[in-house]
CSV table of C-alpha atoms and ligand atoms in Angstrom, one decimal:
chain,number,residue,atom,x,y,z
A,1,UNK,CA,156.5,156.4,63.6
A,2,UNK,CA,160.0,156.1,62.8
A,3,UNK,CA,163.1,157.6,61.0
A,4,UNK,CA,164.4,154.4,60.0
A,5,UNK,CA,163.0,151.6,58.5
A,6,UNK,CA,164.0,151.2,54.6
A,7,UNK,CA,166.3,148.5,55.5
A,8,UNK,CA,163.9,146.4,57.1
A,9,UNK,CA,161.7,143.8,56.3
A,10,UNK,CA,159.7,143.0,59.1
A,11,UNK,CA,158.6,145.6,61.7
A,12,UNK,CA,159.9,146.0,64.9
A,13,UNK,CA,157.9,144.4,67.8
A,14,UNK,CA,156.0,146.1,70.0
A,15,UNK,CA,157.7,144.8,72.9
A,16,UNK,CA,161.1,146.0,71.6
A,17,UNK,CA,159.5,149.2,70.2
A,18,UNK,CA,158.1,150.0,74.3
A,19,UNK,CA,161.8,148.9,75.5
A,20,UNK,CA,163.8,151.3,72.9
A,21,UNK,CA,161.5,154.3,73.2
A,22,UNK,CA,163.0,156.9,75.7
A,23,UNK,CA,160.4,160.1,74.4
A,24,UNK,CA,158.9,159.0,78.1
A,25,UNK,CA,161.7,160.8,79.4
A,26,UNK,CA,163.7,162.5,77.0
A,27,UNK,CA,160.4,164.8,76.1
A,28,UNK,CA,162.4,167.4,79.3
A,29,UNK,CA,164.7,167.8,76.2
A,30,UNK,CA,162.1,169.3,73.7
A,31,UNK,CA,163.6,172.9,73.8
A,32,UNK,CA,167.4,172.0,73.7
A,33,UNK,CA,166.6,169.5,70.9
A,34,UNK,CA,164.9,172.3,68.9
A,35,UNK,CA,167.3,174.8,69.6
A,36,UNK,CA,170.1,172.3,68.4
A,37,UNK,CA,168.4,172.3,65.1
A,38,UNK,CA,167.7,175.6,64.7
A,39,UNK,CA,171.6,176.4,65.1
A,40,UNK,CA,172.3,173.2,62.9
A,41,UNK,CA,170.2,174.6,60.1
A,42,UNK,CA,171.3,178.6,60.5
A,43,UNK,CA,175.1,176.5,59.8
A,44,UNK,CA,173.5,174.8,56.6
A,45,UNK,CA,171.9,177.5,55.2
A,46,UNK,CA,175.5,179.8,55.9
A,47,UNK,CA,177.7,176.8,54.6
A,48,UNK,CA,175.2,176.9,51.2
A,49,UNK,CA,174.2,173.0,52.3
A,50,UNK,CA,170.9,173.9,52.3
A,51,UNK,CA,169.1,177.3,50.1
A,52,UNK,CA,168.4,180.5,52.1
A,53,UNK,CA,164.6,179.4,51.6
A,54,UNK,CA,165.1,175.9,52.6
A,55,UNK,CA,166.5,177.0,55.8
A,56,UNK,CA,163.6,180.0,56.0
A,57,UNK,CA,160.7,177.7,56.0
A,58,UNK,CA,162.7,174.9,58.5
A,59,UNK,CA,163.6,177.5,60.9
A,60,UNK,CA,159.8,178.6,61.2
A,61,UNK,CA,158.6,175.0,61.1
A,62,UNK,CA,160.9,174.5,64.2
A,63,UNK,CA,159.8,177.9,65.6
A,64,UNK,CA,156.4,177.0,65.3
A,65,UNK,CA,156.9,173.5,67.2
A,66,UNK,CA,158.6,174.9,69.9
A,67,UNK,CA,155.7,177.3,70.8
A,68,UNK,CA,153.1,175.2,70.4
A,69,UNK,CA,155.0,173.2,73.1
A,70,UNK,CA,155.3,176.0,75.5
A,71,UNK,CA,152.2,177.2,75.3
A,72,UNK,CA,150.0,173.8,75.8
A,73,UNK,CA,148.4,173.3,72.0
A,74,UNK,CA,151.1,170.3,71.6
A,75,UNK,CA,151.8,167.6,73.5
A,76,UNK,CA,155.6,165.9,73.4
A,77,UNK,CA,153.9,162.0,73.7
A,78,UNK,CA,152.9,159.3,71.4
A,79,UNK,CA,154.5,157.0,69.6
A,80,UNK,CA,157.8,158.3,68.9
A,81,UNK,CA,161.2,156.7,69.4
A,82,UNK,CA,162.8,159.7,71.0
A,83,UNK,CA,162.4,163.9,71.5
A,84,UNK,CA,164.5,163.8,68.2
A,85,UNK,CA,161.9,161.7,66.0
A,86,UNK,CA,159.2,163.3,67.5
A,87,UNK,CA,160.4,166.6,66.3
A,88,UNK,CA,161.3,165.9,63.1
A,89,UNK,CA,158.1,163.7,62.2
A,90,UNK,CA,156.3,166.7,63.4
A,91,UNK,CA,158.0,169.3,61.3
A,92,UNK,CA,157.1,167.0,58.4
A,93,UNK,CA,153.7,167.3,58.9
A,94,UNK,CA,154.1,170.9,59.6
A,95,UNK,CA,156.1,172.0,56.6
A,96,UNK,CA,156.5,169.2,53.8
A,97,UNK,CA,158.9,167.4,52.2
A,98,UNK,CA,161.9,170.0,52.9
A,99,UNK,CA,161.6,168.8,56.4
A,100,UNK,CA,163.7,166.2,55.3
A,101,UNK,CA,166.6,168.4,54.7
A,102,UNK,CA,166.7,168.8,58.7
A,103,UNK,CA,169.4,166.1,58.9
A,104,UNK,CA,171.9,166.8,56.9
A,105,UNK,CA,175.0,166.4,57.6
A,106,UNK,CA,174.2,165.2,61.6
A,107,UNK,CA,173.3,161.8,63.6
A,108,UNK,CA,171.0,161.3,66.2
A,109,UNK,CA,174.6,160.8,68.2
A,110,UNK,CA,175.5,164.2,67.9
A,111,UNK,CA,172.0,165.3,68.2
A,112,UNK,CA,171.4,163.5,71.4
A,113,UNK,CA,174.7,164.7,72.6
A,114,UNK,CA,174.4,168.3,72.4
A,115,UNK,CA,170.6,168.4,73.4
A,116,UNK,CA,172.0,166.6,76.9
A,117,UNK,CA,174.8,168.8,77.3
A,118,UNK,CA,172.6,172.1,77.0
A,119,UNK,CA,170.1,170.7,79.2
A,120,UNK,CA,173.1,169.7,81.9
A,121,UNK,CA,174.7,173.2,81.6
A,122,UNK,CA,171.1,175.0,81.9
A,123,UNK,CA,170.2,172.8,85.2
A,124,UNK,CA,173.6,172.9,86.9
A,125,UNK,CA,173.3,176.4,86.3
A,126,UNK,CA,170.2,176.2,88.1
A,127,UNK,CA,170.9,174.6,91.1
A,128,UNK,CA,174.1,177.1,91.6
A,129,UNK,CA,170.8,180.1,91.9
A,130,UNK,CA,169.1,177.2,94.3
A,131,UNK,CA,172.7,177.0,96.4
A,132,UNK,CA,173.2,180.4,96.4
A,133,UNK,CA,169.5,180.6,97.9
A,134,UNK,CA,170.3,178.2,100.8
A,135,UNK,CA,173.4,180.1,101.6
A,136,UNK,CA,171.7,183.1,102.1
A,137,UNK,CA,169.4,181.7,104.4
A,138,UNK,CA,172.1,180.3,106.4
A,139,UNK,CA,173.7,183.4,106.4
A,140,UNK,CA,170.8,185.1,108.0
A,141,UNK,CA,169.8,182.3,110.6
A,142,UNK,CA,173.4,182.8,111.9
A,143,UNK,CA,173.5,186.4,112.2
A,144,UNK,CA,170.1,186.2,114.1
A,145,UNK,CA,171.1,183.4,116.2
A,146,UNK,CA,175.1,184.5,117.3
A,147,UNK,CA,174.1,182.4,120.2
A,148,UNK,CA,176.4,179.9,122.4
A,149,UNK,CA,176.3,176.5,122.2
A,150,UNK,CA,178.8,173.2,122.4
A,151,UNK,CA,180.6,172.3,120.0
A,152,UNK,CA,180.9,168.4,119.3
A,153,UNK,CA,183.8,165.6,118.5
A,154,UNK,CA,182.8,161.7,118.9
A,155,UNK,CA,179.3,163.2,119.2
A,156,UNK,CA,180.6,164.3,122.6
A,157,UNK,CA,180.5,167.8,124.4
A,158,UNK,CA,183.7,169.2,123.4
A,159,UNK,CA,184.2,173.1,123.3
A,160,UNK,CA,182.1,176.1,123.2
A,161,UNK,CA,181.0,177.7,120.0
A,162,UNK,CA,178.2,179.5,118.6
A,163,UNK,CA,175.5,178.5,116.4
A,164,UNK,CA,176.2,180.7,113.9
A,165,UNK,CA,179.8,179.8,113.8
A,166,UNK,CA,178.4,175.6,113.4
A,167,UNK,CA,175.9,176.9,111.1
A,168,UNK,CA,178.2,178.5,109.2
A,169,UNK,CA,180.1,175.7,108.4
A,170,UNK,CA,177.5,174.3,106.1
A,171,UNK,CA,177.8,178.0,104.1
A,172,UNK,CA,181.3,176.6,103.7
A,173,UNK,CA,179.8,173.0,102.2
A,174,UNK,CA,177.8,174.7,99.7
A,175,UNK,CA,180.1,177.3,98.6
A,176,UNK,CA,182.6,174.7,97.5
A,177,UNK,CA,179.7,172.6,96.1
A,178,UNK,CA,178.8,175.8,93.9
A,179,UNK,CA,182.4,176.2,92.6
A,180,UNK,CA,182.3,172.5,92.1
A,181,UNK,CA,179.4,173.2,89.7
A,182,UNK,CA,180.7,175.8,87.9
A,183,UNK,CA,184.1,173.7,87.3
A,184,UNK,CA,182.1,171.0,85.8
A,185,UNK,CA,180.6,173.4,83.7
A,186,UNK,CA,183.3,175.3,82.6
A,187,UNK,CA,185.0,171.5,81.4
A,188,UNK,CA,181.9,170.7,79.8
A,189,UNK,CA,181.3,173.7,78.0
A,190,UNK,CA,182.4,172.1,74.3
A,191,UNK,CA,179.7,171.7,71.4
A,192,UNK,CA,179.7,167.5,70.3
A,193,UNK,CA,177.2,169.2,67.1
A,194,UNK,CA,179.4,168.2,64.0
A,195,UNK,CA,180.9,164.6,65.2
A,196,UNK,CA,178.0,163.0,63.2
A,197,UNK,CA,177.5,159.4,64.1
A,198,UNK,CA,181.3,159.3,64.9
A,199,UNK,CA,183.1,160.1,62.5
A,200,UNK,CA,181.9,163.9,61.2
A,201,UNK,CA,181.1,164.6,57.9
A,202,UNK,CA,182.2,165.0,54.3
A,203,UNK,CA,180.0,168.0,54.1
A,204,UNK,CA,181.6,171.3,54.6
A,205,UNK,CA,180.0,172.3,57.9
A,206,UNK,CA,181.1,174.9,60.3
A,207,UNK,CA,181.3,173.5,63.6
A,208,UNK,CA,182.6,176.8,65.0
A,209,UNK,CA,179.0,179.0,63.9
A,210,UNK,CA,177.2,176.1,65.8
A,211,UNK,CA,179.4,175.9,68.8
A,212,UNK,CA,179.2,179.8,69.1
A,213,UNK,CA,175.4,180.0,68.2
A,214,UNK,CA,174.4,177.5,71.2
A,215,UNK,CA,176.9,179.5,73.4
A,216,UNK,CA,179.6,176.7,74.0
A,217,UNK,CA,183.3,177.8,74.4
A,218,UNK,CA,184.1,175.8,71.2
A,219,UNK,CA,183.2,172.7,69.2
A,220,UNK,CA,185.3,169.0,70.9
A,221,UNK,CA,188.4,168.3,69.5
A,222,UNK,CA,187.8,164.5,68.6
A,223,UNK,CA,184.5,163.2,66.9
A,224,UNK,CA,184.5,160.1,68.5
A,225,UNK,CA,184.8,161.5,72.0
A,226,UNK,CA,182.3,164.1,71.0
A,227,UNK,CA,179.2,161.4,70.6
A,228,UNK,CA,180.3,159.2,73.1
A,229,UNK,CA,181.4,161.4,76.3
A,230,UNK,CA,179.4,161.2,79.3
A,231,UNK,CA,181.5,162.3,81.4
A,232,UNK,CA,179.8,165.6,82.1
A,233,UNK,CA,176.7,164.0,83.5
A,234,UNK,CA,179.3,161.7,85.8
A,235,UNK,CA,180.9,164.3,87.3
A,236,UNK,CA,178.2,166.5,87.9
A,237,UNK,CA,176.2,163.6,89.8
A,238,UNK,CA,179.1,163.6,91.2
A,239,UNK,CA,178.8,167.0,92.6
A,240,UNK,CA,175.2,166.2,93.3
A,241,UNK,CA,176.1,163.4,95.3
A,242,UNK,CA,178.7,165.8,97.5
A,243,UNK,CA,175.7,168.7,98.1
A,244,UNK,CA,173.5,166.0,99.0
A,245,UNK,CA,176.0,164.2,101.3
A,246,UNK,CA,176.3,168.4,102.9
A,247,UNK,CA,172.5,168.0,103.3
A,248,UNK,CA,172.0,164.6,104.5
A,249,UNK,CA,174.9,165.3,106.9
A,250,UNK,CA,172.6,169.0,107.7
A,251,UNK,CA,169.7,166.5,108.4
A,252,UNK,CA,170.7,164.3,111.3
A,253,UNK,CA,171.9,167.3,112.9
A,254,UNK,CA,168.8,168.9,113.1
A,255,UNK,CA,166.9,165.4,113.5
A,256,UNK,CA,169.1,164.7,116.5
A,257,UNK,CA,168.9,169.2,117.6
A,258,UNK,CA,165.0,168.7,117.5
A,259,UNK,CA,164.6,165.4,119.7
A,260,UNK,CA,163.7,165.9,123.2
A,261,UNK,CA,167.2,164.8,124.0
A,262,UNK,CA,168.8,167.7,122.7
A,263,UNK,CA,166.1,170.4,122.5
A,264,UNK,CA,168.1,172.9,120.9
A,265,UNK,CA,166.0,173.7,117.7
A,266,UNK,CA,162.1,174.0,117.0
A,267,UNK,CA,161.5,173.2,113.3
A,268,UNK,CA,158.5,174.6,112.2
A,269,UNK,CA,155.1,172.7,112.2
A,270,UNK,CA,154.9,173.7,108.0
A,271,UNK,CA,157.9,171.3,108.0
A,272,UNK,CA,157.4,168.4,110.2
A,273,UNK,CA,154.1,165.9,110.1
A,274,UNK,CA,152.5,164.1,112.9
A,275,UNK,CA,151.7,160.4,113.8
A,276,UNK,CA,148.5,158.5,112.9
A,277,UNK,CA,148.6,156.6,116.6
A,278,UNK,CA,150.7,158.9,119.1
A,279,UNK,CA,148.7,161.9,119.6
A,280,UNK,CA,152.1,163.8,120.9
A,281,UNK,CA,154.5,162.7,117.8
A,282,UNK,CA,156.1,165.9,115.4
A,283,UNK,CA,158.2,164.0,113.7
A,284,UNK,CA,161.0,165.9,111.4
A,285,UNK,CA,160.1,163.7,108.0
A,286,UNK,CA,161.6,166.6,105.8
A,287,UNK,CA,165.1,166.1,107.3
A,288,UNK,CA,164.2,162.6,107.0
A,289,UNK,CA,163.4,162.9,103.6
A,290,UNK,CA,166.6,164.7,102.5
A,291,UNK,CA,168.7,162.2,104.4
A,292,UNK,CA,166.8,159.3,103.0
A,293,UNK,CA,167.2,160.7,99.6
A,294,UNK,CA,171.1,160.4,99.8
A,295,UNK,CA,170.8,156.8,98.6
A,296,UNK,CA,168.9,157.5,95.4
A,297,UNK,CA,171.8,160.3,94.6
A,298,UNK,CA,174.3,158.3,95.0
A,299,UNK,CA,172.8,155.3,93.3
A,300,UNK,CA,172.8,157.6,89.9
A,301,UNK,CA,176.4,158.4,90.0
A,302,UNK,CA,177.0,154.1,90.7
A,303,UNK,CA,174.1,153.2,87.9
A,304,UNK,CA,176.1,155.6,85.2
A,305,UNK,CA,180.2,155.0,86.3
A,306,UNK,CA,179.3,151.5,86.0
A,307,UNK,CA,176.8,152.0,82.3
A,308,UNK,CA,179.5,153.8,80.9
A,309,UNK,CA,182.6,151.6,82.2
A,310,UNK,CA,182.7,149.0,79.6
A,311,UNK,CA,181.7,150.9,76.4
A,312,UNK,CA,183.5,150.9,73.0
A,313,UNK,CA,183.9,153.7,71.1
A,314,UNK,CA,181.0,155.1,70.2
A,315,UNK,CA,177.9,155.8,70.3
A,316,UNK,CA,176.1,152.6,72.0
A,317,UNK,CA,172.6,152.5,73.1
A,318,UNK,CA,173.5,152.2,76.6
A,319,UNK,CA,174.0,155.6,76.9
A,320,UNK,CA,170.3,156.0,76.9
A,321,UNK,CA,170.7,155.2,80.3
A,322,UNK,CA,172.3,158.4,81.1
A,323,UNK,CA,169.1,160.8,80.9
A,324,UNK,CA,166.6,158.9,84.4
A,325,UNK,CA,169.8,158.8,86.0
A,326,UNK,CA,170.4,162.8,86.0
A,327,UNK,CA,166.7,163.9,85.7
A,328,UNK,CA,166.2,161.8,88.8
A,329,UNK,CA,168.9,163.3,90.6
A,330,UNK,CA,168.5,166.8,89.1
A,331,UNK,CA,164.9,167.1,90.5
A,332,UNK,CA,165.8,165.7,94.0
A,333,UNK,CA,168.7,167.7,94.5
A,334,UNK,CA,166.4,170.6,93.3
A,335,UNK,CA,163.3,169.8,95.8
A,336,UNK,CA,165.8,168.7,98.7
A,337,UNK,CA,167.7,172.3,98.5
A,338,UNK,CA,164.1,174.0,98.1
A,339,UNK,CA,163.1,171.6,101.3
A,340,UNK,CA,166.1,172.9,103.2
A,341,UNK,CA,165.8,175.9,102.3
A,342,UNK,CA,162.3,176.0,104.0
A,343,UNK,CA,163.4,174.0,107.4
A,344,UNK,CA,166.0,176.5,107.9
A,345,UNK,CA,164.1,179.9,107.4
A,346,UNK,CA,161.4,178.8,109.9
A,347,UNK,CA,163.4,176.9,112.5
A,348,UNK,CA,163.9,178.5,115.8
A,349,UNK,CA,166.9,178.2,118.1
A,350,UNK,CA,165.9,177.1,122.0
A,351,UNK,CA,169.4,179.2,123.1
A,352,UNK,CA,168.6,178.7,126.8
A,353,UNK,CA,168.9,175.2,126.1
A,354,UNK,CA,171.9,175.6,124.2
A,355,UNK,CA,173.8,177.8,127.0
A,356,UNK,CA,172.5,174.9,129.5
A,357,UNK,CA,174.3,172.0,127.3
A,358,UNK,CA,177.3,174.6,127.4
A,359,UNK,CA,177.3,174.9,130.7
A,360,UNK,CA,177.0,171.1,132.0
A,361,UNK,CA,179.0,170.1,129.5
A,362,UNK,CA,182.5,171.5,131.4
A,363,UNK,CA,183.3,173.3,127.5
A,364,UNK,CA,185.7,175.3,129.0
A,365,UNK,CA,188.2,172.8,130.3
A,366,UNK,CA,190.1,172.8,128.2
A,367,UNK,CA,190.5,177.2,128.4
A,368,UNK,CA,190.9,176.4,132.0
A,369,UNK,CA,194.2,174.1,131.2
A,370,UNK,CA,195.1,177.1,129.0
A,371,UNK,CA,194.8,179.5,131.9
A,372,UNK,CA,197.4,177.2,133.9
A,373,UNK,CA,199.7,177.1,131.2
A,374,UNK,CA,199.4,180.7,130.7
A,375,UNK,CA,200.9,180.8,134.4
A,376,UNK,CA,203.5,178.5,134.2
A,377,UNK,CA,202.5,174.8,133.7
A,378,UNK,CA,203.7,172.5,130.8
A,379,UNK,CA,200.4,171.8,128.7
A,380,UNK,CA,200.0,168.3,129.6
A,381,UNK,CA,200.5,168.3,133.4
A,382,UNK,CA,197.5,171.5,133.4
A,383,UNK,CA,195.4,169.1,131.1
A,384,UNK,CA,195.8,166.1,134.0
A,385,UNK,CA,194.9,168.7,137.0
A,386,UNK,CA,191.9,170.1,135.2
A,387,UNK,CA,190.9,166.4,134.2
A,388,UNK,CA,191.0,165.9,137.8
A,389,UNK,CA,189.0,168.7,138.5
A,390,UNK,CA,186.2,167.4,135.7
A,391,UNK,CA,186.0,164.2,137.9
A,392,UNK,CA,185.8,166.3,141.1
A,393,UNK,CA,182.8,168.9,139.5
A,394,UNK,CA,180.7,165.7,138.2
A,395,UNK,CA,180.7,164.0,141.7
A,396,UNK,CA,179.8,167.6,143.0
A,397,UNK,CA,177.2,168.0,140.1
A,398,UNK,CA,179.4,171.5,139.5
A,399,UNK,CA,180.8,173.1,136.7
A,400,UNK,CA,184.3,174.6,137.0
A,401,UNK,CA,183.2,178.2,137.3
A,402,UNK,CA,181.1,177.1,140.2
A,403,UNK,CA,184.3,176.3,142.5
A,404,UNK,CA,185.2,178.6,145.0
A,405,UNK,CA,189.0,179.8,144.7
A,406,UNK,CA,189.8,177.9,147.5
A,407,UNK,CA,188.5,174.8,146.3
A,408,UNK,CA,190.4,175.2,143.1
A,409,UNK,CA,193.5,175.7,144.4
A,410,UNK,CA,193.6,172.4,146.2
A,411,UNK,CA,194.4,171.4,142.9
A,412,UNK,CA,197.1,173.8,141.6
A,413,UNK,CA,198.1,176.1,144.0
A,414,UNK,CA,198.7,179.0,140.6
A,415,UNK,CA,195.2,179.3,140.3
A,416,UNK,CA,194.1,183.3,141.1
A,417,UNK,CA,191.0,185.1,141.3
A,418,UNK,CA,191.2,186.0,137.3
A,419,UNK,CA,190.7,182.1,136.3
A,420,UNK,CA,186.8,183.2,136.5
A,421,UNK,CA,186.8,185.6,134.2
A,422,UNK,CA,189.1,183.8,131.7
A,423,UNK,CA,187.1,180.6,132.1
A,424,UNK,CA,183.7,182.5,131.1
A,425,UNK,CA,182.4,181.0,128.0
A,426,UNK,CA,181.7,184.6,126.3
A,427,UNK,CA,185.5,186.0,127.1
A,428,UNK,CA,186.4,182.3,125.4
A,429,UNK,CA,184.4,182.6,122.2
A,430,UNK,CA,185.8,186.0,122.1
A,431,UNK,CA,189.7,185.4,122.4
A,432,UNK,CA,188.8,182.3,119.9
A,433,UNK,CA,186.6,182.1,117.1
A,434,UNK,CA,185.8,186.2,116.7
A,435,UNK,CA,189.5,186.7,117.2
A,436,UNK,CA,190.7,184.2,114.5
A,437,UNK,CA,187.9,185.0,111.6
A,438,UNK,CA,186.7,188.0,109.4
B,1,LIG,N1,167.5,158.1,72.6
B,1,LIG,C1,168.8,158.0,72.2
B,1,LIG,C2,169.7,158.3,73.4
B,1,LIG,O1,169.2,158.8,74.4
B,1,LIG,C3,169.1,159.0,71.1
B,1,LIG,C4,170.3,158.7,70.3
B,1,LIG,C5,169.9,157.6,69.3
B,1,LIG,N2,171.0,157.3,68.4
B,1,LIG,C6,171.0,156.1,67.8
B,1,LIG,N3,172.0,155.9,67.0
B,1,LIG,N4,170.1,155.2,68.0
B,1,LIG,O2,170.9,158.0,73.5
């Protein structure tokens, strides 16, 4: 069933008809498409296009449609070319002839454009509440767990910090992903209803009602650009691909934290599976998952920069191309900040283990080097004598606090008695990161 077809001869073949069709996917877009008309007709019938009663019985027809979706009694399948046919072939049936009056004055380009656009601003919306989620959740794992631990560069032991303060860092992450987001919405927010196929209309329509009607900030300045932008679904992949990249980089750390080489974090059982030969095995497949599902991410934002890069103005059909690309990353970026979301509200923090790294891990060198220069030295002779002192604890299997006075000041005779307590890893955290943040 088609919308076309009086300038054709011969029917299309079945194998082209399976390769155009896109209602496989595009069906997500049954509510936007219908509320697109329904603005689209409220603007005829105002603009006297179309009679009051015209526009009456459409509206209900397109009403009617759109709860028989919602509530089960029709399905949005079958032989259609796209969302856009299947509606309107279904409102014929519903209502009659005036059914036809639907699409006047409008394209399928405009049509498709707008439908993707309120979708895109819906979802994004969406995943803000599902970042905002996350954040809190981090929030609340720090505060519970203002623990000590190391601090890494090169993957190596560097300084001491708490977990809440390395946890925190992720809050950071996802708080610029959110603005991000709401940028990308906020550029996006023009309605492409009105451009027609590409080059508006000779009809007196008011792109202004429809624009306000379906809650953008205004209609797009060029018609041309209007059908044929994509940019909106680019740049918020985009952004997908940068919350994803926070997550995958979330993932290792907590697949590395919850090996038996670290042992600093439990994740819970509901979020870890088992192996089918070693009886011993919890493996953590959900961070796994979330770091394995990076590639697909990014592959969307590649698949559409590179679909879109050698278009002509305006519509082509290889825009189609747009809608698996963003679904697919939509949902994953949805489940993986769900998934997350789970690991982190149920994982436990071994803090023993994480004071034990701190301590073998010499992570208050350098606040010992510090303490010299606070007594006189020049920064890089105190960071030579405390290297020195490193070497001499690790053949003595010691940390620095562990030296008796004496023993310390074979090295620099302006060590004193209060290098102890200015060393200690609490008194450290204390002058640095609670000092220097809210
Ligand atoms: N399924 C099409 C798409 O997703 C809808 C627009 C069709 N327009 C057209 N001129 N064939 O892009």
């Amino acid at each position: 069933m088609k919308l076309w077809g009086g300038r054709f001869k011969k029917s299309e073949s079945k194998i082209m008809e399976d390769f155009n069709s896109s209602l496989g996917f595009d069906n997500r877009l049954y509510k936007e498409d219908i509320e697109g008309s329904m603005a689209h007709v409220r603007m005829l019938a105002k603009c006297k296009i179309l009679s009051q009663e015209e526009g009456k019985d459409i509206l209900e027809g397109l009403k009617s449609i759109l709860e028989d979706i919602e509530n089960g009694n029709l399905k949005v399948e079958g032989d259609y070319e796209d969302i856009h046919s299947f509606v309107e072939i279904n409102l014929l049936n519903r209502i009659g002839q005036v059914a036809k009056k639907l699409h006047t004055a409008r394209s399928r380009n405009d049509q498709v454009a707008v439908d993707l656009r309120l979708y895109v601003k819906r979802e994004a919306l969406e995943v803000v509440q599902s970042i905002e989620i996350l954040q809190n959740t981090i929030k609340d794992l720090g505060e519970l767990n203002n623990v000590i631990m190391p601090g890494y560069t090169h993957l190596q032991r560097a300084q001491v910090i708490t977990f809440k303060h390395y946890i925190m860092a992720y809050y950071s992450m996802l708080s610029r992903d959110k603005t991000r987001i709401l940028n990308a919405v906020e550029i996006m927010d023009e309605s492409p209803l009105g451009c027609c196929a590409l080059a508006g209309t000779t009809y007196n329509i008011d792109r202004y009602f429809t624009a306000k009607e379906l809650g953008f900030r205004k209609p797009v300045d060029n018609f041309l650009d209007g059908v044929s932008d994509r940019d909106y679904v680019i740049e918020m992949l985009s952004d997908f691909s940068i919350i994803i990249m926070h997550l995958s980089r979330l993932s290792e750390e907590l697949i590395l934290w919850s090996s038996k080489e670290f042992d600093f974090v439990q994740i819970d059982d509901e979020f870890s599976t088992g192996s089918s030969i070693m009886p011993q095995k919890k493996n953590p497949d959900a961070a796994e998952l979330i770091r394995g599902k990076t590639g697909r991410v990014y592959g969307s934002l590649m698949s559409l920069l590179t679909t879109m890069k050698g278009i002509p103005l305006a519509y082509n059909k290889d825009m189609q191309e747009d809608k698996e690309q963003f679904f697919n990353s939509l949902d994953t970026i949805l489940s993986c900040l769900k998934v997350m979301n789970g690991i982190l509200s149920t994982l436990k923090i071994k803090k023993d283990n994480t004071f034990n790294a701190v301590k073998k891990g010499f992570l208050n060198a350098t606040e010992a080097a510090d303490y010299l220069v606070g007594k006189g030295m020049a920064f890089r002779d105190a960071h030579k004598v405390i290297g020195e002192i490193v070497l001499y604890c690790e053949d003595k299997n010691k940390s620095i606090e562990d030296l008796p006075l004496d023993e310390l000041k074979n090295f620099s005779t302006l060590f004193a008695e209060d290098i102890y307590e200015f060393i200690d890893y609490k008194n450290t955290l204390n002058r640095g990161i609670k000092k220097n943040l809210k």
